[in-house]
Amino acid sequence: QVQLVEVGGGLVQAGDSLRLSCAASGRTFSTYNMAWFRQTPGKEREFVAAIWYIGGGTEYSNSVSGRFTISRDNAEKNQVWLQMNSLKPEDTAVYYCAADGNSPSPSIAAPGYLRREYEYDYWGQGTQVTVSS
């Protein structure tokens, strides 16, 4: 069982930066693929970024590629971060941290695996990010 707690959301202006953190409980954190998703009212939750448990490879949605960076610390802090730069009003959403309990390696996972919401077994409560214009 994994518990995820996100912090770092807030109200910022367009062009600002924000860093979200997700703290994970459990000694097997290092074996989980991790991701960030976001959701706005009336819309489905959408993929933002993900990082493989092995190798550290990352994937990003087209809308955030080049502006957002996902990273993780397996050794001490059991945390995953989302650095968000050059924020836009359309980035406004509740951001969720997610952990994949199955976590295949990138060498055997199907294309697009990390982007699929249903592959993730554990979710945080979400943190609100609001970007004003």
Coordinates of C-alpha atoms in Angstrom, one line a residue:
Q1 CA 0.0 0.0 0.0
V2 CA 1.2 3.5 -0.9
Q3 CA 0.0 6.8 0.4
L4 CA 0.7 9.9 -1.7
V5 CA 0.5 13.5 -0.4
E6 CA 0.9 16.4 -2.8
V7 CA 2.0 19.9 -1.7
G8 CA 3.0 23.1 -3.4
G9 CA 0.0 24.3 -5.2
G10 CA -1.1 27.9 -5.1
L11 CA -2.1 31.0 -7.0
V12 CA 0.5 32.5 -9.4
Q13 CA 0.6 34.8 -12.3
A14 CA 1.2 33.8 -15.9
G15 CA 4.9 33.3 -16.6
D16 CA 5.7 32.4 -13.0
S17 CA 7.1 29.1 -11.8
L18 CA 5.8 26.6 -9.2
R19 CA 7.1 23.3 -7.8
L20 CA 4.9 20.6 -6.8
S21 CA 6.0 17.8 -4.4
C22 CA 4.6 14.4 -3.8
A23 CA 5.7 12.5 -0.7
A24 CA 5.2 8.7 -0.8
S25 CA 5.0 6.3 2.1
G26 CA 6.2 2.7 1.8
R27 CA 9.5 1.1 1.3
T28 CA 8.9 0.1 -2.3
F29 CA 8.6 3.6 -3.7
S30 CA 11.7 3.1 -5.8
T31 CA 9.9 0.3 -7.8
Y32 CA 6.9 2.4 -8.8
N33 CA 6.5 4.3 -12.0
M34 CA 5.3 7.8 -11.0
A35 CA 3.2 10.4 -12.8
W36 CA 1.4 13.6 -12.5
F37 CA -2.1 14.2 -13.9
R38 CA -4.4 17.2 -13.8
Q39 CA -8.1 17.9 -13.9
T40 CA -10.3 20.9 -14.4
P41 CA -14.0 21.0 -13.6
G42 CA -16.2 19.3 -16.2
K43 CA -13.2 17.6 -17.9
E44 CA -11.5 14.3 -17.7
R45 CA -8.3 13.9 -15.8
E46 CA -5.4 14.3 -18.3
F47 CA -1.8 13.1 -18.3
V48 CA 0.9 15.7 -17.6
A49 CA 4.2 13.9 -17.0
A50 CA 5.6 10.6 -15.8
I51 CA 8.9 9.0 -14.9
W52 CA 10.0 5.3 -15.0
Y53 CA 11.1 3.6 -11.8
I54 CA 14.2 2.4 -13.6
G55 CA 16.5 4.4 -15.8
G56 CA 14.8 7.7 -15.0
G57 CA 13.3 8.2 -18.4
T58 CA 10.5 10.7 -18.6
E59 CA 7.4 11.5 -20.8
Y60 CA 5.4 14.7 -21.1
S61 CA 2.2 15.8 -22.6
N62 CA 2.6 18.0 -25.6
S63 CA 1.0 20.9 -23.7
V64 CA 3.7 21.0 -21.0
S65 CA 6.8 19.6 -22.8
G66 CA 9.6 22.1 -22.5
R67 CA 8.1 23.9 -19.6
F68 CA 7.6 21.2 -17.0
T69 CA 10.1 18.8 -15.5
I70 CA 9.4 15.7 -13.5
S71 CA 12.0 14.2 -11.2
R72 CA 12.3 11.8 -8.3
D73 CA 14.4 10.9 -5.3
N74 CA 14.3 7.2 -4.5
A75 CA 17.3 7.2 -2.1
E76 CA 16.2 9.2 0.9
K77 CA 13.1 11.3 0.5
N78 CA 10.7 9.0 -1.4
Q79 CA 9.5 12.0 -3.3
V80 CA 8.6 13.0 -6.9
W81 CA 8.5 16.6 -8.0
L82 CA 7.0 18.6 -10.8
Q83 CA 8.8 21.8 -11.7
M84 CA 6.5 24.0 -13.6
N85 CA 7.9 27.0 -15.5
S86 CA 6.4 29.6 -17.8
L87 CA 3.0 28.8 -16.4
K88 CA -0.1 29.7 -18.4
P89 CA -3.7 30.2 -17.4
E90 CA -4.6 27.0 -19.2
D91 CA -2.4 25.1 -16.7
T92 CA -5.0 25.9 -14.0
A93 CA -6.2 22.6 -12.6
V94 CA -6.0 20.2 -9.6
Y95 CA -2.8 18.3 -10.0
Y96 CA -2.6 14.7 -8.8
C97 CA 0.3 12.5 -8.1
A98 CA 0.0 8.8 -9.0
A99 CA 1.9 5.6 -8.5
D100 CA 1.9 2.5 -10.7
G101 CA 1.8 -0.7 -8.5
N102 CA 2.7 -3.0 -11.4
S103 CA 5.5 -0.9 -12.9
P104 CA 6.8 -2.8 -15.9
S105 CA 10.2 -1.6 -17.1
P106 CA 10.3 0.6 -20.2
S107 CA 11.8 -2.3 -22.2
I108 CA 8.6 -4.4 -21.9
A109 CA 5.9 -1.8 -21.5
A110 CA 3.6 -1.1 -24.4
P111 CA 3.9 2.3 -26.1
G112 CA 2.1 5.0 -24.3
Y113 CA 1.9 2.9 -21.1
L114 CA 2.8 5.8 -18.7
R115 CA 0.2 8.1 -20.2
R116 CA -2.8 5.8 -19.3
E117 CA -4.6 6.8 -16.2
Y118 CA -5.9 3.3 -15.5
E119 CA -2.4 1.9 -15.1
Y120 CA -2.0 3.8 -11.9
D121 CA -3.1 2.2 -8.6
Y122 CA -2.5 4.9 -6.0
W123 CA -3.5 8.5 -6.1
G124 CA -2.9 11.6 -3.9
Q125 CA -5.7 13.9 -2.8
G126 CA -4.6 16.6 -5.3
T127 CA -3.3 20.2 -5.0
Q128 CA -4.9 23.2 -6.7
V129 CA -2.8 25.3 -9.1
T130 CA -4.3 28.5 -10.3
V131 CA -2.6 30.7 -12.9
S132 CA -4.0 34.2 -13.4
S133 CA -3.5 36.1 -16.6

